[in-house]
Amino acid sequence: MTWMVIRLLLSLAFIGGVLWFAARLAKKRGLGQGSGLIEVVARQRMGRASSVTVVRIAGRVLVVGATEEQVTLLAEVDGDAVEEAVQERQAAMARPATAPSTGVLAGSVFDRAGWTTFVQQLRERTVRR
């Protein structure tokens, strides 16, 4: 029984070492990293298989529509206007949307303001920037 545990630990250590070596090798060669030339500024799903994406490519800001079958250029927009909109959105998300409740349910599981604040904080942590 102990020999099986030792073999298991040695196998896990070997696999961990291989993964660590592969990660270092990939980092040295620049695999898995973008060139920094293309940046996704914002993305909005429009349906099950379609989305609109704002992409910055070498200083140009493009609005692109994407479905499972194709990608279509919708518009080219001013980069300064996009930056202002992104900053306004970040400022709006930083402000609390609702005041703390003072009713009978304040602080309980049934407090709507508490749940709203909780969901906003989760969105801030999970939104891709």
mmCIF file of C-alpha atoms in Angstrom:
data_model
loop_
_atom_site.group_PDB
_atom_site.id
_atom_site.type_symbol
_atom_site.label_atom_id
_atom_site.label_comp_id
_atom_site.label_asym_id
_atom_site.label_seq_id
_atom_site.Cartn_x
_atom_site.Cartn_y
_atom_site.Cartn_z
ATOM 1 C CA MET A 1 0.000 0.000 0.000
ATOM 2 C CA THR A 2 2.768 2.467 0.890
ATOM 3 C CA TRP A 3 4.614 1.626 -2.323
ATOM 4 C CA MET A 4 1.503 2.649 -4.299
ATOM 5 C CA VAL A 5 1.358 5.975 -2.477
ATOM 6 C CA ILE A 6 5.063 6.578 -3.125
ATOM 7 C CA ARG A 7 4.617 5.762 -6.830
ATOM 8 C CA LEU A 8 1.626 8.099 -6.998
ATOM 9 C CA LEU A 9 3.580 10.959 -5.429
ATOM 10 C CA LEU A 10 6.569 10.367 -7.703
ATOM 11 C CA SER A 11 4.305 10.284 -10.760
ATOM 12 C CA LEU A 12 2.625 13.545 -9.735
ATOM 13 C CA ALA A 13 6.017 15.161 -9.125
ATOM 14 C CA PHE A 14 7.210 14.022 -12.567
ATOM 15 C CA ILE A 15 4.087 15.385 -14.285
ATOM 16 C CA GLY A 16 4.400 18.666 -12.368
ATOM 17 C CA GLY A 17 8.044 18.951 -13.426
ATOM 18 C CA VAL A 18 7.171 18.338 -17.081
ATOM 19 C CA LEU A 19 4.417 20.980 -16.932
ATOM 20 C CA TRP A 20 6.739 23.472 -15.240
ATOM 21 C CA PHE A 21 9.438 22.872 -17.880
ATOM 22 C CA ALA A 22 6.886 23.237 -20.723
ATOM 23 C CA ALA A 23 5.582 26.504 -19.241
ATOM 24 C CA ARG A 24 9.103 27.947 -18.988
ATOM 25 C CA LEU A 25 9.891 26.881 -22.532
ATOM 26 C CA ALA A 26 6.663 28.425 -23.845
ATOM 27 C CA LYS A 27 7.371 31.656 -21.974
ATOM 28 C CA LYS A 28 10.888 31.874 -23.434
ATOM 29 C CA ARG A 29 9.625 31.382 -26.976
ATOM 30 C CA GLY A 30 6.684 33.751 -26.504
ATOM 31 C CA LEU A 31 4.034 31.119 -27.171
ATOM 32 C CA GLY A 32 0.505 31.844 -26.019
ATOM 33 C CA GLN A 33 1.065 35.566 -25.781
ATOM 34 C CA GLY A 34 -0.291 38.147 -28.137
ATOM 35 C CA SER A 35 2.030 40.467 -29.979
ATOM 36 C CA GLY A 36 0.424 43.463 -28.290
ATOM 37 C CA LEU A 37 -0.713 44.704 -31.677
ATOM 38 C CA ILE A 38 -4.338 43.579 -31.264
ATOM 39 C CA GLU A 39 -6.421 44.498 -28.197
ATOM 40 C CA VAL A 40 -10.069 43.656 -27.558
ATOM 41 C CA VAL A 41 -11.541 46.814 -26.034
ATOM 42 C CA ALA A 42 -15.102 45.575 -25.503
ATOM 43 C CA ARG A 43 -17.325 42.664 -26.459
ATOM 44 C CA GLN A 44 -21.115 42.318 -26.341
ATOM 45 C CA ARG A 45 -23.010 39.147 -27.143
ATOM 46 C CA MET A 46 -26.000 39.777 -29.357
ATOM 47 C CA GLY A 47 -27.361 36.261 -29.465
ATOM 48 C CA ARG A 48 -26.435 32.651 -28.948
ATOM 49 C CA ALA A 49 -23.788 32.631 -31.666
ATOM 50 C CA SER A 50 -23.209 36.289 -32.520
ATOM 51 C CA SER A 51 -21.372 39.182 -30.939
ATOM 52 C CA VAL A 52 -20.177 42.704 -31.584
ATOM 53 C CA THR A 53 -16.567 43.412 -30.666
ATOM 54 C CA VAL A 54 -14.568 46.640 -30.488
ATOM 55 C CA VAL A 55 -10.950 45.921 -31.431
ATOM 56 C CA ARG A 56 -7.900 48.202 -31.412
ATOM 57 C CA ILE A 57 -5.363 47.213 -34.072
ATOM 58 C CA ALA A 58 -2.209 49.278 -34.449
ATOM 59 C CA GLY A 59 -3.926 52.497 -33.402
ATOM 60 C CA ARG A 60 -7.131 51.950 -35.418
ATOM 61 C CA VAL A 61 -10.358 51.125 -33.585
ATOM 62 C CA LEU A 62 -12.724 48.799 -35.441
ATOM 63 C CA VAL A 63 -16.218 47.569 -34.622
ATOM 64 C CA VAL A 64 -16.573 43.980 -35.815
ATOM 65 C CA GLY A 65 -19.605 41.716 -35.949
ATOM 66 C CA ALA A 66 -18.865 38.009 -35.519
ATOM 67 C CA THR A 67 -21.019 34.927 -36.046
ATOM 68 C CA GLU A 68 -20.121 31.265 -36.360
ATOM 69 C CA GLU A 69 -19.764 31.632 -40.125
ATOM 70 C CA GLN A 70 -18.122 35.004 -40.644
ATOM 71 C CA VAL A 71 -16.590 38.180 -39.267
ATOM 72 C CA THR A 72 -17.794 41.493 -40.691
ATOM 73 C CA LEU A 73 -16.337 44.971 -40.309
ATOM 74 C CA LEU A 74 -19.211 47.171 -39.118
ATOM 75 C CA ALA A 75 -17.463 50.505 -38.593
ATOM 76 C CA GLU A 76 -14.249 52.298 -37.791
ATOM 77 C CA VAL A 77 -14.574 54.669 -34.849
ATOM 78 C CA ASP A 78 -12.502 57.427 -33.291
ATOM 79 C CA GLY A 79 -10.038 56.052 -30.738
ATOM 80 C CA ASP A 80 -10.432 59.050 -28.418
ATOM 81 C CA ALA A 81 -14.205 58.561 -28.242
ATOM 82 C CA VAL A 82 -13.708 54.908 -27.337
ATOM 83 C CA GLU A 83 -11.229 55.803 -24.575
ATOM 84 C CA GLU A 84 -13.660 58.345 -23.104
ATOM 85 C CA ALA A 85 -16.496 55.793 -23.159
ATOM 86 C CA VAL A 86 -14.334 53.145 -21.464
ATOM 87 C CA GLN A 87 -13.260 55.608 -18.756
ATOM 88 C CA GLU A 88 -16.870 56.715 -18.152
ATOM 89 C CA ARG A 89 -17.966 53.092 -17.810
ATOM 90 C CA GLN A 90 -15.181 52.323 -15.345
ATOM 91 C CA ALA A 91 -16.091 55.416 -13.304
ATOM 92 C CA ALA A 92 -19.772 54.428 -13.319
ATOM 93 C CA MET A 93 -18.931 50.917 -12.139
ATOM 94 C CA ALA A 94 -16.771 52.315 -9.336
ATOM 95 C CA ARG A 95 -19.690 54.328 -7.921
ATOM 96 C CA PRO A 96 -22.246 52.411 -5.894
ATOM 97 C CA ALA A 97 -25.521 52.200 -7.850
ATOM 98 C CA THR A 98 -27.751 51.959 -4.809
ATOM 99 C CA ALA A 99 -27.631 53.464 -1.378
ATOM 100 C CA PRO A 100 -27.399 51.066 1.543
ATOM 101 C CA SER A 101 -30.822 49.937 2.650
ATOM 102 C CA THR A 102 -32.254 51.002 5.933
ATOM 103 C CA GLY A 103 -35.438 48.944 5.913
ATOM 104 C CA VAL A 104 -36.485 45.977 7.980
ATOM 105 C CA LEU A 105 -34.541 43.564 5.738
ATOM 106 C CA ALA A 106 -31.297 45.605 5.776
ATOM 107 C CA GLY A 107 -28.292 43.333 6.186
ATOM 108 C CA SER A 108 -30.261 40.118 5.777
ATOM 109 C CA VAL A 109 -30.190 37.592 2.950
ATOM 110 C CA PHE A 110 -33.359 39.185 1.575
ATOM 111 C CA ASP A 111 -31.802 42.666 1.273
ATOM 112 C CA ARG A 112 -31.965 43.618 -2.418
ATOM 113 C CA ALA A 113 -29.332 46.364 -2.143
ATOM 114 C CA GLY A 114 -26.877 43.918 -0.604
ATOM 115 C CA TRP A 115 -27.317 41.447 -3.460
ATOM 116 C CA THR A 116 -27.049 44.231 -6.045
ATOM 117 C CA THR A 117 -23.758 45.396 -4.544
ATOM 118 C CA PHE A 118 -22.498 41.813 -4.393
ATOM 119 C CA VAL A 119 -23.306 41.178 -8.069
ATOM 120 C CA GLN A 120 -21.666 44.466 -9.129
ATOM 121 C CA GLN A 121 -18.498 43.549 -7.254
ATOM 122 C CA LEU A 122 -18.427 40.144 -8.942
ATOM 123 C CA ARG A 123 -18.891 41.758 -12.351
ATOM 124 C CA GLU A 124 -15.987 44.117 -11.690
ATOM 125 C CA ARG A 125 -13.747 41.192 -10.861
ATOM 126 C CA THR A 126 -14.768 39.054 -13.816
ATOM 127 C CA VAL A 127 -15.019 41.624 -16.604
ATOM 128 C CA ARG A 128 -12.231 41.251 -19.098
ATOM 129 C CA ARG A 129 -10.189 44.408 -19.474
#
